[in-house]
Short mmCIF file of C-alpha atoms in Angstrom, two decimals:
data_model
loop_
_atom_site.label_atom_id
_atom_site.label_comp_id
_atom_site.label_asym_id
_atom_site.label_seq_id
_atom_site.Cartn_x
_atom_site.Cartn_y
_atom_site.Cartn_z
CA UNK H 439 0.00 0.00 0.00
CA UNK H 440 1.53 3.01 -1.14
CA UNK H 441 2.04 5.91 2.04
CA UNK H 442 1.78 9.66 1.82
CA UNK H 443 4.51 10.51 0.59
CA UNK H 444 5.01 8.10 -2.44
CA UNK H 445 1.26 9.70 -3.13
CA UNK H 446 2.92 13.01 -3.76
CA UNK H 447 2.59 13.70 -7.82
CA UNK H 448 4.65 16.56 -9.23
CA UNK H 449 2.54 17.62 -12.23
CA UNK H 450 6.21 18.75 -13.95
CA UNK H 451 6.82 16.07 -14.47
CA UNK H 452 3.64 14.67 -15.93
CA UNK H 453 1.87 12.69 -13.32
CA UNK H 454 4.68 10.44 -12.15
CA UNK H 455 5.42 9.89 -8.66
CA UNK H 456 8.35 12.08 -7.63
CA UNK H 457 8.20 10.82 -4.07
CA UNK H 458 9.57 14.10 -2.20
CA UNK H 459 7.76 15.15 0.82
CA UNK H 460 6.80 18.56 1.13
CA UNK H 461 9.81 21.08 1.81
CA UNK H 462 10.26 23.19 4.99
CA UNK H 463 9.52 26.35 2.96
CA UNK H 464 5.82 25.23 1.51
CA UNK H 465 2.85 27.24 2.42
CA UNK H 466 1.17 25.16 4.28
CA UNK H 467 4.03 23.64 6.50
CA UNK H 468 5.00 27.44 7.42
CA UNK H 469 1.15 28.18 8.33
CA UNK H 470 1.16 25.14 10.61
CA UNK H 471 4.34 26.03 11.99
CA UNK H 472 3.09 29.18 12.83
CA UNK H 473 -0.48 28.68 13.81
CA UNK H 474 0.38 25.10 15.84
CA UNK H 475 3.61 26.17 17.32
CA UNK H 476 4.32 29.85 17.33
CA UNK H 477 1.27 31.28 18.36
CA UNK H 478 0.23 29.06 21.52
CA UNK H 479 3.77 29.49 22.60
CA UNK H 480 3.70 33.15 21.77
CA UNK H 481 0.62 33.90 23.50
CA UNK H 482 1.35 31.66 26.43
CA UNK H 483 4.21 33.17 27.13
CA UNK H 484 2.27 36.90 27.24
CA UNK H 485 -0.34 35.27 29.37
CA UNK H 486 2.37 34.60 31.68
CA UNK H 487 5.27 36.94 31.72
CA UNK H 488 3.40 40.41 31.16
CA UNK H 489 1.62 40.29 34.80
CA UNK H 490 5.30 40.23 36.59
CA UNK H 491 7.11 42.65 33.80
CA UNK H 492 3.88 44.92 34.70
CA UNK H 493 4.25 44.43 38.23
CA UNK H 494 8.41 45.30 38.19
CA UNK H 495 7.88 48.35 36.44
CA UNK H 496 4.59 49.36 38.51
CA UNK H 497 6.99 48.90 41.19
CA UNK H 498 9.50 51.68 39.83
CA UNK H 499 6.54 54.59 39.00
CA UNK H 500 5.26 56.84 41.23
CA UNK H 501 1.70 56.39 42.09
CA UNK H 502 0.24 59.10 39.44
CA UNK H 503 1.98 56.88 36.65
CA UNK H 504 0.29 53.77 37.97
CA UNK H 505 -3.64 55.26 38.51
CA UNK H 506 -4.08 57.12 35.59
CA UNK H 507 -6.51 57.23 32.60
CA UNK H 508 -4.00 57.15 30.28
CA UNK H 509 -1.30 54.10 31.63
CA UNK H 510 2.01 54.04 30.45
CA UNK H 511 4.56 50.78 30.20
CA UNK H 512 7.71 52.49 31.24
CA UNK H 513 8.18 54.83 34.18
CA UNK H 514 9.18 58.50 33.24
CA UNK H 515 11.71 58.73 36.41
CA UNK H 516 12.06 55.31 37.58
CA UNK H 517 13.25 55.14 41.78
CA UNK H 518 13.29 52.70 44.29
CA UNK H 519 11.09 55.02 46.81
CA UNK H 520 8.34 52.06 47.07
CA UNK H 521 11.46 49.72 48.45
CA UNK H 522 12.43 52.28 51.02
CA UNK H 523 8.91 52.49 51.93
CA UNK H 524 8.35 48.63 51.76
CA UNK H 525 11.36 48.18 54.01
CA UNK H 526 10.10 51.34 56.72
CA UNK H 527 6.41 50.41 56.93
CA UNK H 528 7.14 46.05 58.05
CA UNK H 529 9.86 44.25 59.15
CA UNK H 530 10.99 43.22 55.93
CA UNK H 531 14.61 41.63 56.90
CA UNK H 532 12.63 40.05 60.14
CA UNK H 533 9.93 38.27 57.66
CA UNK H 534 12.72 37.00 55.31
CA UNK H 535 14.76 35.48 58.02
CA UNK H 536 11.18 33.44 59.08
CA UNK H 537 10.79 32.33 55.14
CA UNK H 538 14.22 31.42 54.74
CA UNK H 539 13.80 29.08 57.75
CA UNK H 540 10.68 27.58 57.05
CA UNK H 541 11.59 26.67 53.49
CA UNK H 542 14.78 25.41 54.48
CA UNK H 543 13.96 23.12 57.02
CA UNK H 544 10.22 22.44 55.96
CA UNK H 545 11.80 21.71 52.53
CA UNK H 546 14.52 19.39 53.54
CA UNK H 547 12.55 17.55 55.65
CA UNK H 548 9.85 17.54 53.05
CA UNK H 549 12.69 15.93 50.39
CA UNK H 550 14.19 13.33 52.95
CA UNK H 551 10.66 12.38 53.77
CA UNK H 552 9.85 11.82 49.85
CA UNK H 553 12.70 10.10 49.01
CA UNK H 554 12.53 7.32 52.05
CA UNK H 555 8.87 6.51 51.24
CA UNK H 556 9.12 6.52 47.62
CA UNK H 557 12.59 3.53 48.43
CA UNK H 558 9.97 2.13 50.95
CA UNK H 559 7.24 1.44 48.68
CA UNK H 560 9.54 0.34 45.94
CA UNK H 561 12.23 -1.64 47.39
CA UNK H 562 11.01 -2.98 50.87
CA UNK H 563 8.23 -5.87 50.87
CA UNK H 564 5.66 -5.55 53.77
CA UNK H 565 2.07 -5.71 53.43
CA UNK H 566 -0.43 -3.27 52.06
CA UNK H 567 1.96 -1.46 50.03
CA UNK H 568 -0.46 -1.09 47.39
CA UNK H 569 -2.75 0.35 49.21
CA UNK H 570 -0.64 2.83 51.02
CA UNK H 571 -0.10 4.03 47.22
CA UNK H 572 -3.37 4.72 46.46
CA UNK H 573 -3.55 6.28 49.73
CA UNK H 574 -0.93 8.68 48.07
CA UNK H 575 -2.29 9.03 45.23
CA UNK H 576 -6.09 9.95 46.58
CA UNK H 577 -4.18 12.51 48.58
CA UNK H 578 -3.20 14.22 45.28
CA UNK H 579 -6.54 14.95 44.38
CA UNK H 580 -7.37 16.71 47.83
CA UNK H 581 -6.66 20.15 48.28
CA UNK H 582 -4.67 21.38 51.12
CA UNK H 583 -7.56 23.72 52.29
CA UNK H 584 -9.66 20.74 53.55
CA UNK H 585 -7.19 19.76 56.51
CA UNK H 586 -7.27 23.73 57.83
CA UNK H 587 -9.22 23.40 60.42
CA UNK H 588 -8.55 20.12 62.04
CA UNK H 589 -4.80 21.02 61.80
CA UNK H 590 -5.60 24.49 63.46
CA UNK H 591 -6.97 22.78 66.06
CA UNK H 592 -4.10 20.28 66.14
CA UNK H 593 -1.97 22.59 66.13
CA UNK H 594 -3.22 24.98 68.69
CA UNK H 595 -3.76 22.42 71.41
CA UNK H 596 -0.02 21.30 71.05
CA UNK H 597 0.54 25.20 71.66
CA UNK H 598 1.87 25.54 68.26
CA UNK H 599 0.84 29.14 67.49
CA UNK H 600 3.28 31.90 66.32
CA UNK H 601 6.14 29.37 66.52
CA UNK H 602 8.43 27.84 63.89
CA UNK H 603 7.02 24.15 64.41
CA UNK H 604 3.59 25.12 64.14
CA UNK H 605 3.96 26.77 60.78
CA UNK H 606 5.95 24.02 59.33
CA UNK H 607 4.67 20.71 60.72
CA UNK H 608 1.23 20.34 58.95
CA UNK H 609 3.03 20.10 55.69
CA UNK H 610 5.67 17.94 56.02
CA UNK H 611 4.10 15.25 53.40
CA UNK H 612 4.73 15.95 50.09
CA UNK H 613 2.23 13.29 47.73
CA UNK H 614 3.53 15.06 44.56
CA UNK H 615 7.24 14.10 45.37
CA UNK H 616 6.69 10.98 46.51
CA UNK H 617 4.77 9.95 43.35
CA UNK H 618 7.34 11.44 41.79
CA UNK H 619 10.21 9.33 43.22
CA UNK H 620 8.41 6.25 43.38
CA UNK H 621 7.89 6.34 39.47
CA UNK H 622 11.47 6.90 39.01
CA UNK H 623 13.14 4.34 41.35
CA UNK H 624 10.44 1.55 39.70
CA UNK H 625 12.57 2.94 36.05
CA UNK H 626 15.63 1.83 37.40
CA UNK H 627 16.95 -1.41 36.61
CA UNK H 628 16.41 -4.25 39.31
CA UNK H 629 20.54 -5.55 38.51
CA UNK H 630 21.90 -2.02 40.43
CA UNK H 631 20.19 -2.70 44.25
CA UNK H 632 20.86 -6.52 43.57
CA UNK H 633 24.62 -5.88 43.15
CA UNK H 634 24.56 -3.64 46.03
CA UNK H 635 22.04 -6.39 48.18
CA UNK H 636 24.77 -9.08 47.09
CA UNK H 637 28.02 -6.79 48.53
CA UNK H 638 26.31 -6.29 51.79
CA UNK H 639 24.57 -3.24 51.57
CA UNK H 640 21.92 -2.71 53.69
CA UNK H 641 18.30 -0.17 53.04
CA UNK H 642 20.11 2.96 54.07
CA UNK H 643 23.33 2.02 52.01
CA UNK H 644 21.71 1.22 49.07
CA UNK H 645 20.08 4.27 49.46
CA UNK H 646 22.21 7.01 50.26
CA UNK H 647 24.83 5.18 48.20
CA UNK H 648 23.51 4.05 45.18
CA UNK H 649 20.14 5.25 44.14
CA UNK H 650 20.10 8.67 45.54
CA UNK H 651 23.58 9.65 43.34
CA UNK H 652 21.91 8.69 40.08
CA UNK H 653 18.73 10.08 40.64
CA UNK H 654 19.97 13.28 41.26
CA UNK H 655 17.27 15.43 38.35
CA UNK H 656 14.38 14.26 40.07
CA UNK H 657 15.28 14.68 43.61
CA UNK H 658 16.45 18.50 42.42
CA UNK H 659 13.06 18.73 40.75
CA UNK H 660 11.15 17.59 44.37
CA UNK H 661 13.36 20.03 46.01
CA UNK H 662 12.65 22.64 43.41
CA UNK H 663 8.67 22.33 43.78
CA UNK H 664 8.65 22.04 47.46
CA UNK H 665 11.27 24.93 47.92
CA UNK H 666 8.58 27.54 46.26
CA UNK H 667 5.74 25.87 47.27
CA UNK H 668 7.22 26.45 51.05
CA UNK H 669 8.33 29.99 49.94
CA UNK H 670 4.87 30.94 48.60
CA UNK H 671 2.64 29.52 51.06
CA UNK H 672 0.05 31.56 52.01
CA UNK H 673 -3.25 30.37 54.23
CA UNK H 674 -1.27 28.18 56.62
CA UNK H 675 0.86 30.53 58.09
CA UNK H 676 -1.63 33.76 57.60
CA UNK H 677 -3.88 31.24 60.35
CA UNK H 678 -1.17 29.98 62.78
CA UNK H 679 0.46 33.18 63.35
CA UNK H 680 -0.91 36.63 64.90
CA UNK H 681 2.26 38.17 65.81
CA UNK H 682 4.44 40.13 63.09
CA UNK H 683 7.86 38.61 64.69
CA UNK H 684 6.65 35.27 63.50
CA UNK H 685 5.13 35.88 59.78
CA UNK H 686 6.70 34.99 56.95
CA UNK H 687 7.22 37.38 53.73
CA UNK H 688 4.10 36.73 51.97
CA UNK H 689 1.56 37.26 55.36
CA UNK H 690 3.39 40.13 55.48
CA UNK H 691 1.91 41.91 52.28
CA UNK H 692 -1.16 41.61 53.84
CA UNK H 693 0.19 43.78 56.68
CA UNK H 694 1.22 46.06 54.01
CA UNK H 695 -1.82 46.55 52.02
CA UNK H 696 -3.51 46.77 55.48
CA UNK H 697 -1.60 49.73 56.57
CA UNK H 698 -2.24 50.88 52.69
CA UNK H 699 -5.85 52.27 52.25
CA UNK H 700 -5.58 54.14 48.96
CA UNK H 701 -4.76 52.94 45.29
CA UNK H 702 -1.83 55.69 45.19
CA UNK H 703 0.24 53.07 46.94
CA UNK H 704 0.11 50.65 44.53
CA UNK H 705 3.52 50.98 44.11
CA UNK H 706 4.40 49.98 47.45
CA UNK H 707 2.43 46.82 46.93
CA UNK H 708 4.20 46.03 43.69
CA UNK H 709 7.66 46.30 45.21
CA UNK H 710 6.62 44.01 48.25
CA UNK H 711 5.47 41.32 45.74
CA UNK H 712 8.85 41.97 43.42
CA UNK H 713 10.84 41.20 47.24
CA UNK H 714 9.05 37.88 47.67
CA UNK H 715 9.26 36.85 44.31
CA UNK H 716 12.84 37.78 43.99
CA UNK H 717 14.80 34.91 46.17
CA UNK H 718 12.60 31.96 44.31
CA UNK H 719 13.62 33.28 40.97
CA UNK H 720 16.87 33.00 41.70
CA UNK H 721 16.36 29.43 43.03
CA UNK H 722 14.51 28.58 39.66
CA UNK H 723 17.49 29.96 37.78
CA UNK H 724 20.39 27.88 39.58
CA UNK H 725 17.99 24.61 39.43
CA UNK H 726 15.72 25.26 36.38
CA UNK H 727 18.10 22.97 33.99
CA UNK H 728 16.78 19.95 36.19
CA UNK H 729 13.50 19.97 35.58
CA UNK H 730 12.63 18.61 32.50
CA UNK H 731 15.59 15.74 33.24
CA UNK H 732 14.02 15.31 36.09
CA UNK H 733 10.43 14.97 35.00
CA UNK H 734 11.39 13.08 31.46
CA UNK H 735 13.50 10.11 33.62
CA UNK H 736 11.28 7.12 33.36
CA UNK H 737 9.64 8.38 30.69
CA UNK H 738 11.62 6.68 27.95
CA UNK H 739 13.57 3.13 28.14
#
């Protein structure tokens, strides 16, 4: 049966099959190029990116650039005024030291947690495994907003308020990375934990000694998730803390826009949100070439 491209009749040269497929430069494969590929990625990437360009220069006008009937993209005398007010109005340096240590240790535990039940439910036999899986995977599907209230309560009773544990604790589990990890480890081949079983290496060797070096993508692509998912969070620590000492960077816009009652201080606003966004672009930057190794492993054998 003849395909496609042996279908392809140049009428030069009088009906007979040529056999050429169409060339990169045809009409129709630069429409589709354009229409299928360009375009979504074009507009995408507006969708996207022109909120936080808007917001970075919002955050360098003056407030009669920003509420105005007839907006502007760059600012006429650009200045770093909304900074200095950011920085007079909260405790900026206070709230970043509390973010820096709840991502850092909510994250690392978050990681070490993932990658020991992810071995567990792949390498070590004891009952029920399956269904501790689906257990995992259900827990995907919930959102985090459900468990508020029972772990407020939790939480409070232990005395857990306006302290580092409190904010922290309730999220330890991490179902995304441990779904994640598990459908890596089951890519790797059986021989490498055999060889390692056969020298004498026990759970935590194999571990920490063979399957954690050469999974290295994914486990950066966990830590990358769970580091701005820490960074951003929101609700959690907005509920369990009352005290400025204690809140982390973004509860502490709210403080800002609270002591902010007109829209002439947008631009304070803007330059708060540019100050938490700042450290987890950075982190995206040193770990962004990760990702899609990290997400692809396992994909193809």
């Amino acid at each position: 049966m003849p395909t496609a491209v042996d279908d392809i009749i140049d009428s030069s040269t009088g009906g007979r099959r040529t056999g050429k497929p169409d060339g990169p430069f045809t009409r129709s494969n630069i429409v589709g190029t354009i229409v299928g590929g360009y375009l979504p990625l074009i507009l995408a990437t507006l969708v996207i990116a022109l909120p936080l360009i808007w917001m970075v220069l919002g955050s360098l006008k003056t407030p009669g650039e920003i509420v105005t009937t007839t907006p502007k993209i760059f600012p006429q005398d650009p200045g770093l005024g909304a900074y200095q007010q950011v920085s007079e109005r909260i405790s900026i340096g206070r709230m970043f030291l509390n973010s820096t240590i709840v991502t850092v240790v909510g994250a690392s535990i978050k990681v070490l947690l993932a990658v020991t039940t992810a071995y567990a439910l792949v390498f070590v036999r004891f009952p029920f495994k399956r269904v501790i899986f689906m257990g995992i995977l259900v827990a995907l599907m919930v959102p985090p907003q459900v468990a508020l209230l029972p772990n407020y309560v939790l939480i409070a009773g232990l005395g857990g308020v306006d302290t580092y544990w409190g904010i922290i604790l309730p999220g330890l589990g991490t179902a995304f990375g441990t779904f994640l990890l598990r459908q890596h480890f089951m890519s790797l081949p059986k021989e490498i934990t055999e060889a390692a079983e056969i020298d004498g290496a026990g759970h935590f060797k194999r571990l920490f000694r063979v399957i954690v070096p050469i999974s290295g993508p994914t486990i950066a692509t966990v830590a990358l998730v769970t580091i701005v998912n820490e960074w951003n969070d929101y609700i959690w620590p907005l509920i369990i803390t009352t005290q400025s000492r204690m809140m982390t960077l973004p509860v502490g816009l709210t403080l800002l826009r609270n002591s902010e009652g007109n829209a002439g201080d947008y631009p304070v606003l803007m330059a708060g949100a540019v100050l938490v966004l700042l450290p987890v672009l950075i982190v995206f930057a040193a770990l962004q070439r990760f990702i899609v190794a990290g997400l692809t492993q396992g994909a193809v054998k």
